[in-house]
């Protein structure tokens, strides 16, 4: 028997970084499964390639930086999975590997690794690919073309030439053209509910973002439900914006972040027709996070005292 | 958070085994250490004063056994450094000094008499903060609310729970005394809702008094922290001490001690503590004589039986705010709420992933990670430990904030 001394508290919440990452990966399983169901084997191979290459790059960087292996905290696998879900199912696999290389090596580790990256690695990887290979990144395969991908440009509901008329119901259950992870709102919501129950997802960012999008669509005279369900809005709201490292720290900062993102996304959707606009908006706002943190701290210091009766100080 | 209370909350309090040697540290309260008034070789009796308050904030200390003073020397102490203490050898005869009982109704007793009794009995806050009660009962300004803390929010601990069930009368005498001295407009007793039996007993008893309300609170750490309790019950926000908002907070165990001091003239020589933890086979609530070394209470940890056990943390207090002990010689003092034996786990801190959980969970609206890095609001932190508990990166936030506090104090003293 040995007696140890340490500072209080003496017990810890069993949920640590790796279990959080694992839970987020679990929450993405329904989305990935539906993606594979609708887009077939190509989607599966994109997902597997993406996760494996992300892990490989992580090991490589760890070796170069003389670090302990960090693949077991799950963050690299999560980045790989998230990147795969934002890609079109018929993309060449070497591009997937390249995108992961950009995500892990440049965006994550050159900024200092998990906890220090300014931009969301998965989304930055996706943007890198869509800037470098715009054609491959916008050749969407027709969904439910199981095992037989046909290169028909059946664009996402927001693309300009889209003559596609999709019902809300189809958007909700899935089966619309787009990237692997954004077909089914239902699967994303399922994952989001799981994360809420586990206390990992905070309602503030998705809440303020989605309500802003809804209200602005209503004001702009467009279909608000379409704006919520289509174009990866939900995947972005629940899994991309809420990435801990690249979102503001304080409660007030998070509310502000969601609101500003809503305004940004809707102005892109109203005034330009850029595909993948959401990803650009999120990465742009990631750059604003240090500023929002400062604002959030000031707000936290001055707004909370108003809620409770302030004691006159002598 | 699992509160582990079912282990001991429903068991009746037992008498703790009496040790052969007791240690009475001269600092069992906030303020200046008491001055010993016995010499080595003196014979003392149960309830005899052995050290006297010095300075403006201090408290008397009484012997809890009869026997021989063997030494006055530095001895192990719960804060982690040795403290000047009086060692007394127990003769197991328990001769008592005469104690004056009190039969007059409390309302007709002069305030000064009651205060003097409390001061003589050496009563301090038994919830762990150890502020001498007679200081608290002489507030610098009039009091509007008296808050009685029966929340006992720390996991594992159930000593206050048992005091409320078993010593209800003494608790209410204590509350009556405090009411008589402070003359508050309302008295609120806050009890966490898992202690159903305590709630029923206290509610029934409170019917006899006007202005005394028993309020049930959700079971949520840190409900029993002064600032959180006052905010929940009176909607007033305080920064440091409840007196800022014309509130005085007393623990239920303190009230019971006041009740006993007034009724039986008994000084503070024993208290109820919880003995629990994942590494103990059996858990109890014990009534312990102050000065009992913890090794007497933990036969499982004696050298002949301890080899089966691995790495341990022996805590005084709860798992969230308690202090890990370096020796089993350390005695029970007035502020000890429990002794816990837990497994030792080493947590490897990682980089902050900016999840913001520390900010979401802070009960007093500090931003712990900001306070730990930049010192903003560090002085408002009450070190409840929730931020460190919830941090997925295992950053020792409370420890860092403590350092910031010290840094800031040094800067104000020596600019």
Coordinates of N, CA and C in Angstrom, one line a residue, chain A residues 6 43 53 94 100 131 156 164 171 191 212 302 307 311:
Chain A
X6 N -2.3 14.4 -4.0 CA -2.6 15.1 -5.3 C -3.6 16.2 -5.0
X43 N -18.7 4.7 -52.5 CA -18.8 5.5 -51.3 C -18.1 4.8 -50.1
X53 N -6.1 6.7 -44.6 CA -5.0 7.6 -45.0 C -4.8 8.7 -43.9
X94 N -7.1 8.6 -55.1 CA -5.8 9.3 -54.8 C -6.1 10.7 -54.4
X100 N -6.7 14.2 -47.4 CA -6.4 13.9 -46.1 C -5.0 14.4 -45.7
X131 N -11.0 23.4 -54.7 CA -10.3 24.5 -55.4 C -9.3 23.9 -56.5
X156 N -26.7 19.0 -56.9 CA -27.4 19.2 -55.6 C -28.5 20.2 -55.8
X164 N -33.8 19.7 -61.0 CA -34.3 18.7 -60.1 C -35.4 19.3 -59.2
X171 N -35.7 14.7 -49.2 CA -34.6 15.3 -48.5 C -34.4 14.8 -47.1
X191 N -27.8 10.9 -35.3 CA -26.5 11.0 -34.6 C -26.4 12.2 -33.7
X212 N -31.3 31.0 -37.4 CA -31.0 32.2 -38.2 C -31.3 31.8 -39.7
X302 N -19.9 40.6 -18.4 CA -20.8 41.7 -18.2 C -22.2 41.4 -18.3
X307 N -28.0 38.9 -14.7 CA -29.1 37.9 -14.5 C -29.4 37.9 -13.0
X311 N -25.0 42.8 -5.9 CA -24.8 43.3 -4.6 C -24.0 44.6 -4.7

